Tab-separated table of C-alpha atoms in Angstrom:
chain	number	residue	atom	x	y	z
V	1	LEU	CA	189.559	182.612	118.472
V	2	LYS	CA	188.749	184.746	115.417
V	3	LYS	CA	186.789	181.796	113.953
V	4	LYS	CA	184.857	181.328	117.203
V	5	LEU	CA	184.113	185.059	117.367
V	6	HIS	CA	182.713	184.977	113.813
V	7	GLN	CA	180.491	181.995	114.698
V	8	LEU	CA	179.284	183.792	117.813
V	9	LYS	CA	178.291	186.869	115.804
V	10	SER	CA	176.346	184.794	113.253
V	11	ALA	CA	174.662	182.527	115.850
V	12	PRO	CA	171.901	185.020	116.882
V	13	GLN	CA	170.644	185.415	113.293
V	14	GLN	CA	170.684	181.640	112.813
V	15	ASP	CA	168.702	181.205	116.027
V	16	ILE	CA	166.187	183.851	114.940
V	17	ARG	CA	165.597	182.019	111.626
V	18	ARG	CA	165.247	178.683	113.444
V	19	ILE	CA	162.634	180.066	115.869
V	20	LEU	CA	160.670	181.749	113.063
V	21	ASN	CA	160.576	178.459	111.124
V	22	THR	CA	159.524	176.540	114.238
V	23	TYR	CA	156.666	178.905	115.081
V	24	ASN	CA	155.789	179.840	111.546
V	25	LEU	CA	152.422	181.531	111.031
V	26	SER	CA	150.689	180.835	107.725
V	27	ALA	CA	147.391	181.681	106.043
V	28	ASP	CA	147.236	178.036	104.942
V	29	GLY	CA	146.031	177.220	108.429
V	30	LEU	CA	142.727	178.862	107.541
V	31	GLY	CA	141.861	175.681	105.653
V	32	ASN	CA	138.760	175.291	103.507
V	33	VAL	CA	136.442	178.248	104.116
V	34	ALA	CA	133.661	176.736	101.986
V	35	GLN	CA	133.657	173.571	104.097
V	36	LEU	CA	133.571	175.684	107.257
V	37	LEU	CA	130.701	177.936	106.144
V	38	PHE	CA	128.561	175.629	104.006
V	39	GLY	CA	129.608	172.093	104.988
V	40	GLU	CA	126.883	171.499	107.570
V	41	LYS	CA	124.088	172.740	105.274
V	42	ILE	CA	125.294	170.740	102.263
V	43	GLY	CA	125.762	167.626	104.396
V	44	SER	CA	122.228	167.889	105.795
V	45	THR	CA	120.717	168.362	102.308
V	46	THR	CA	122.662	165.376	100.949
V	47	ARG	CA	121.484	163.122	103.788
V	48	LYS	CA	117.839	164.104	103.215
V	49	ALA	CA	118.095	163.446	99.462
V	50	ILE	CA	119.584	159.977	100.040
V	51	PHE	CA	116.897	159.212	102.649
V	52	TRP	CA	114.063	159.932	100.212
V	53	TYR	CA	115.791	158.098	97.377
V	54	LYS	CA	115.969	154.968	99.515
V	55	LYS	CA	112.247	155.355	100.208
V	56	ILE	CA	111.406	155.535	96.480
V	57	ASN	CA	113.913	152.968	95.218
V	58	PRO	CA	111.976	149.808	96.331
V	59	LEU	CA	108.947	150.986	94.338
V	60	LEU	CA	110.953	150.770	91.096
V	61	THR	CA	111.639	147.042	91.464
V	62	LYS	CA	108.942	144.442	91.647
V	63	VAL	CA	108.861	142.675	94.975
V	64	GLY	CA	109.079	138.883	94.658
V	65	THR	CA	106.273	136.633	95.880
V	66	GLY	CA	108.639	134.254	97.658
V	67	ASP	CA	109.277	130.564	97.024
V	68	LYS	CA	106.540	128.657	95.242
V	69	GLN	CA	104.852	125.825	97.049
V	70	ASP	CA	105.590	122.293	95.814
V	71	THR	CA	101.918	121.466	95.486
V	72	ALA	CA	99.229	123.815	94.215
V	73	GLU	CA	96.298	124.443	96.487
V	74	LYS	CA	93.057	122.941	95.312
V	75	PRO	CA	90.502	125.662	94.529
V	76	ASP	CA	87.161	125.665	96.265
V	77	ARG	CA	84.421	123.944	94.291
V	78	GLY	CA	82.500	126.363	92.106
V	79	LYS	CA	84.998	129.235	92.402
V	80	GLY	CA	87.349	128.205	89.623
V	81	VAL	CA	90.904	129.489	89.048
V	82	TYR	CA	92.568	132.315	87.155
V	83	VAL	CA	94.641	131.062	84.258
V	84	HIS	CA	97.409	133.369	82.900
V	85	PHE	CA	98.245	132.569	79.294
V	86	LYS	CA	101.643	133.503	77.864
V	87	GLU	CA	101.537	136.995	76.341
V	88	THR	CA	103.220	138.037	73.110
V	89	GLU	CA	104.046	141.480	74.525
V	90	PRO	CA	103.699	141.126	78.287
V	91	LEU	CA	103.107	144.183	80.438
V	92	PRO	CA	103.583	144.735	84.171
V	93	ASP	CA	100.621	144.633	86.498
V	94	LEU	CA	100.875	148.406	86.870
V	95	VAL	CA	101.841	150.910	84.158
V	96	VAL	CA	101.195	154.664	84.243
V	97	ARG	CA	102.259	156.071	80.902
V	98	GLU	CA	102.109	159.682	82.086
V	99	THR	CA	100.795	161.595	85.059
V	100	ARG	CA	100.641	165.338	85.560
V	101	VAL	CA	101.846	166.542	88.927
V	102	SER	CA	101.580	169.857	90.730
V	103	LEU	CA	103.771	170.513	93.793
V	104	ILE	CA	102.948	173.290	96.226
V	105	ILE	CA	106.036	174.666	97.960
V	106	PRO	CA	106.389	177.839	100.091
V	107	ALA	CA	107.624	179.714	97.009
V	108	GLY	CA	104.595	178.776	94.908
V	109	GLU	CA	103.477	176.055	92.474
V	110	ILE	CA	105.777	173.765	90.503
V	111	LYS	CA	104.246	171.739	87.670
V	112	GLY	CA	105.601	168.688	85.922
V	113	SER	CA	105.008	165.178	84.676
V	114	ILE	CA	106.197	161.665	85.444
V	115	ARG	CA	106.247	159.063	82.679
V	116	GLN	CA	106.496	155.251	82.594
V	117	ILE	CA	105.649	154.580	86.237
V	118	THR	CA	105.811	150.847	86.983
V	119	THR	CA	107.012	148.428	89.628
V	120	ASP	CA	108.586	146.176	86.984
V	121	GLN	CA	110.835	148.144	84.628
V	122	SER	CA	112.596	144.974	83.473
V	123	LEU	CA	109.319	143.801	81.930
V	124	LEU	CA	108.329	147.175	80.499
V	125	GLY	CA	111.851	147.878	79.173
V	126	ILE	CA	111.508	151.662	79.567
V	127	PRO	CA	112.947	153.772	82.434
V	128	LEU	CA	110.962	156.244	84.501
V	129	GLU	CA	111.338	159.877	83.407
V	130	PHE	CA	110.288	163.083	85.133
V	131	ASN	CA	110.488	166.846	84.707
V	132	PHE	CA	109.319	169.748	86.847
V	133	SER	CA	109.457	173.494	86.328
V	134	GLY	CA	108.230	176.697	87.890
V	135	GLU	CA	108.396	180.343	86.788
V	136	LYS	CA	108.178	183.631	88.658
V	137	LEU	CA	107.828	182.103	92.076
V	138	LYS	CA	108.151	183.988	95.332
V	139	ASP	CA	111.839	184.910	95.746
V	140	ILE	CA	112.734	182.514	92.885
V	141	GLN	CA	112.830	183.434	89.215
V	142	SER	CA	112.738	179.846	87.899
V	143	ILE	CA	113.213	176.166	88.799
V	144	ASN	CA	113.815	173.285	86.386
V	145	MET	CA	114.398	169.622	87.199
V	146	THR	CA	114.704	166.614	84.890
V	147	GLY	CA	115.709	163.047	85.571
V	148	VAL	CA	115.721	159.399	84.568
V	149	LEU	CA	115.453	156.409	86.912
V	150	ASP	CA	116.699	153.407	84.963
V	151	HIS	CA	116.186	150.083	86.767
V	152	ILE	CA	115.512	147.943	83.698
V	153	ASP	CA	118.392	145.747	84.862
V	154	PRO	CA	118.159	145.803	88.691
V	155	ASN	CA	121.826	144.769	88.922
V	156	LYS	CA	122.970	147.669	86.687
V	157	SER	CA	120.714	150.541	87.659
V	158	LYS	CA	121.619	154.067	86.575
V	159	ASP	CA	119.725	157.117	87.773
V	160	ARG	CA	120.372	160.642	86.513
V	161	MET	CA	119.104	164.054	87.539
V	162	ALA	CA	119.791	167.668	86.568
V	163	ALA	CA	118.430	170.797	88.244
V	164	THR	CA	118.790	174.554	87.855
V	165	ILE	CA	117.558	177.383	90.062
V	166	GLN	CA	117.800	180.972	88.849
V	167	HIS	CA	117.870	184.043	91.095
V	168	TYR	CA	116.827	182.580	94.430
V	169	HIS	CA	116.591	185.529	96.842
V	170	VAL	CA	118.421	184.523	100.010
V	171	LYS	CA	117.693	186.462	103.202
V	172	ASN	CA	119.294	186.304	106.667
V	173	PHE	CA	121.047	183.005	106.025
V	174	LYS	CA	123.471	182.130	108.847
V	175	LEU	CA	126.762	180.895	107.444
V	176	SER	CA	128.640	180.688	110.732
V	177	ALA	CA	127.350	180.686	114.304
V	178	SER	CA	130.858	180.845	115.766
V	179	ASP	CA	131.230	183.081	118.823
V	180	HIS	CA	134.556	184.336	117.450
V	181	LEU	CA	133.297	185.205	113.963
V	182	PRO	CA	129.515	184.906	113.325
V	183	ILE	CA	128.720	185.435	109.633
V	184	THR	CA	125.267	186.098	108.143
V	185	LEU	CA	124.294	186.418	104.494
V	186	LYS	CA	121.802	189.257	104.818
V	187	ASN	CA	120.863	189.348	101.130
V	188	GLY	CA	121.875	187.730	97.867
V	189	LEU	CA	120.730	186.168	94.613
V	190	ALA	CA	121.749	182.521	94.277
V	191	ASN	CA	122.004	180.478	91.070
V	192	LEU	CA	122.300	176.685	91.258
V	193	ASN	CA	123.372	174.106	88.674
V	194	LEU	CA	123.240	170.479	89.808
V	195	THR	CA	123.989	167.193	88.044
V	196	ALA	CA	123.881	163.817	89.761
V	197	VAL	CA	124.412	160.258	88.561
V	198	LEU	CA	123.822	157.188	90.715
V	199	HIS	CA	125.281	154.052	89.151
V	200	ASP	CA	125.005	150.794	91.090
V	201	GLU	CA	124.694	152.604	94.441
V	202	ASN	CA	127.740	154.804	93.634
V	203	LEU	CA	126.982	158.504	93.608
V	204	GLU	CA	128.671	161.218	91.546
V	205	ALA	CA	127.121	164.642	92.089
V	206	ASP	CA	128.408	168.065	91.093
V	207	ALA	CA	126.793	171.325	92.226
V	208	GLN	CA	127.825	174.913	91.465
V	209	VAL	CA	126.309	177.809	93.376
V	210	THR	CA	127.046	181.403	92.398
V	211	MET	CA	125.960	184.233	94.658
V	212	GLU	CA	125.344	187.718	93.263
V	213	ALA	CA	124.569	191.032	95.007
V	214	ALA	CA	125.665	189.432	98.260
V	215	VAL	CA	125.691	191.343	101.544
V	216	LEU	CA	127.752	189.579	104.222
V	217	GLU	CA	127.640	190.802	107.798
V	218	THR	CA	129.644	189.894	110.892
V	219	ASP	CA	129.418	190.896	114.527
V	220	ASN	CA	131.328	194.137	115.106
V	221	LYS	CA	132.449	193.002	118.556
V	222	THR	CA	135.784	191.467	117.580
V	223	GLY	CA	137.631	192.861	120.635
V	224	ASP	CA	141.396	192.497	120.430
V	225	ASN	CA	141.155	189.715	117.840
V	226	HIS	CA	143.071	191.304	114.949
V	227	LEU	CA	142.482	188.282	112.716
V	228	ALA	CA	138.689	188.399	113.164
V	229	GLU	CA	138.759	192.140	112.477
V	230	ALA	CA	140.693	191.584	109.236
V	231	LEU	CA	138.193	188.936	108.104
V	232	ARG	CA	135.232	191.130	109.008
V	233	THR	CA	136.655	194.020	106.985
V	234	GLU	CA	137.327	191.765	103.976
V	235	LEU	CA	133.878	190.140	104.059
V	236	ALA	CA	132.220	193.552	103.979
V	237	HIS	CA	133.711	194.142	100.495
V	238	ILE	CA	132.571	190.803	98.999
V	239	SER	CA	129.498	191.061	96.758
V	240	LYS	CA	129.944	187.983	94.571
V	241	PHE	CA	131.284	184.486	95.220
V	242	SER	CA	130.853	180.870	94.143
V	243	VAL	CA	130.835	177.480	95.867
V	244	ASN	CA	131.521	174.171	94.096
V	245	THR	CA	130.552	170.866	95.709
V	246	LYS	CA	131.385	167.313	94.648
V	247	VAL	CA	129.819	164.260	96.308
V	248	THR	CA	131.329	160.892	95.367
V	249	GLY	CA	131.256	157.327	96.638
V	250	PRO	CA	128.710	154.747	97.805
V	251	LEU	CA	125.522	155.967	99.458
V	252	ASP	CA	126.536	154.598	102.845
V	253	ASN	CA	130.069	156.058	102.745
V	254	TYR	CA	130.167	159.061	100.399
V	255	LYS	CA	132.681	161.915	100.486
V	256	VAL	CA	131.971	165.626	100.115
V	257	LYS	CA	134.555	168.043	98.695
V	258	MET	CA	133.880	171.766	98.603
V	259	THR	CA	135.824	174.678	97.131
V	260	SER	CA	135.071	178.380	96.876
V	261	ASP	CA	136.699	181.567	95.650
V	262	LEU	CA	136.101	182.816	99.188
V	263	ASP	CA	139.071	180.649	100.156
V	264	LYS	CA	141.514	182.826	98.226
V	265	VAL	CA	139.930	186.139	99.224
V	266	LEU	CA	139.972	185.375	102.941
V	267	LYS	CA	143.348	183.652	102.781
V	268	ASP	CA	144.837	186.821	101.269
V	269	ALA	CA	143.305	188.892	104.062
V	270	VAL	CA	144.657	186.501	106.685
V	271	GLY	CA	148.038	186.489	104.938
V	272	ARG	CA	148.350	190.258	105.158
V	273	GLN	CA	147.454	190.243	108.840
V	274	ILE	CA	149.896	187.416	109.524
V	275	ASN	CA	152.698	189.255	107.706
V	276	ASN	CA	152.171	192.211	110.015
V	277	LEU	CA	152.180	189.963	113.080
V	278	THR	CA	155.265	188.097	111.834
V	279	THR	CA	157.213	191.329	111.303
V	280	ALA	CA	156.418	192.545	114.814
V	281	PHE	CA	157.278	189.131	116.254
V	282	GLN	CA	160.592	189.051	114.391
V	283	ASP	CA	161.575	192.525	115.619
V	284	LYS	CA	160.841	191.609	119.238
V	285	LEU	CA	162.607	188.274	118.878
V	286	GLN	CA	165.734	189.852	117.397
V	287	ALA	CA	165.867	192.530	120.094
V	288	GLY	CA	165.460	189.927	122.844
V	289	ILE	CA	168.167	187.597	121.545
V	290	LEU	CA	170.682	190.380	120.875
V	291	ASN	CA	170.085	191.708	124.375
V	292	LYS	CA	170.905	188.274	125.799
V	293	VAL	CA	174.139	187.801	123.812
V	294	ARG	CA	175.411	191.378	124.088
V	295	GLY	CA	177.367	190.619	127.291
V	296	PRO	CA	179.069	187.394	126.121
V	297	MET	CA	179.954	189.007	122.805
V	298	ALA	CA	181.552	192.000	124.605
V	299	ASP	CA	183.568	189.657	126.838
V	300	THR	CA	184.779	187.687	123.824
V	301	ALA	CA	185.717	190.896	122.001
V	302	GLY	CA	187.636	192.002	125.116
V	303	SER	CA	189.476	188.691	125.209
V	304	MET	CA	190.310	189.173	121.551
V	305	SER	CA	191.757	192.625	122.293
V	306	ALA	CA	193.866	191.218	125.150
V	307	LEU	CA	195.153	188.501	122.860
V	308	ASP	CA	196.079	191.148	120.292
V	309	SER	CA	198.230	192.877	122.952
V	310	ILE	CA	199.997	189.616	123.750
V	311	ASN	CA	200.499	189.034	120.040
V	312	GLN	CA	202.084	192.475	119.685
V	313	GLU	CA	204.417	191.780	122.647
V	314	ILE	CA	205.498	188.459	121.158
V	315	SER	CA	206.107	190.133	117.801
V	316	SER	CA	208.200	192.818	119.520
V	317	ARG	CA	210.332	190.241	121.320
V	318	LEU	CA	210.767	188.233	118.112
V	319	GLY	CA	211.982	191.438	116.465
V	320	LEU	CA	214.443	192.032	119.323
V	321	GLY	CA	215.736	188.475	118.979
V	322	ASN	CA	216.277	188.978	115.264
V	323	ASP	CA	218.269	192.149	115.958
V	324	VAL	CA	220.489	190.335	118.491
V	325	SER	CA	221.107	187.529	115.986
V	326	SER	CA	222.037	190.000	113.265
V	327	ASN	CA	224.501	191.895	115.512
V	328	LEU	CA	226.056	188.601	116.629
V	329	LEU	CA	226.637	187.524	113.047
V	330	LYS	CA	228.232	190.895	112.226
V	331	GLY	CA	230.562	190.578	115.244
V	332	LEU	CA	231.827	187.265	113.908
V	333	GLY	CA	232.710	188.842	110.585
V	334	GLY	CA	229.761	187.300	108.846
V	335	LYS	CA	231.111	183.822	109.420
V	336	PHE	CA	229.359	181.197	111.489
């Protein structure tokens, strides 16, 4: 009975730990904040870039003329025929060694050049190269882009591009339209570094965006949502953050992975709020369980006390029996 009473006393604490583990609250459930806030924008930009690449790609490879006829057509009398003699250094039908280009975008004018434009790189033996740059544009300090489109061997094409944007002034950029926690980037200076390599239709792109002098705003109407209030308070203190994006895989089935230091900042804020909620939950849970078991534990303790009384009575009678035995032995002169 003593063993059972000990188990009964320890059972409530064991049950409290079991329930806490079953309904555990964790900041890990917040997941990837970068994916949540920027995923849709990055995904849309990636799809547009791939769309335009597929539009340009056929122009880099000469389109075949189809199967040749078995018999040559006889030319009309008096018109003659064009005879192509074998060239020592053949050239494609079209070659543009260099062209100067000016692009007009809402921020201003970007100038650059494109070199070695041809529909038959395998014959020319030189890849297409381009570079563009712009300085002191509206809301942008500078833009630089360089790249190489190498389709000399159509079966082993390799395209490369690098781009940098310095101090792009972002205004009123909606990061989240959620009814529970709308987030807007009111102001900020963004810096972008992008590298991308496309090898045989397999893409590997890496982009890093750093945001400086950021002002993040959320709707003040969080109601009784303590978690949203904690996030709103934490976001108000963030002035600098970064977002890293990796795009890998074939063009028709690529994967996007995003990370940000916002993940840790917001996860810490959520963690603190969850710790407070967990403590309150544990206190209520412990009080509720102890209230339920208080009666059975009192009954068991009472039974234990009654058993102690019986034990004392048995001990007393055993003592009386021992006394009787001793007196009997004395009466017989100590001999049995």
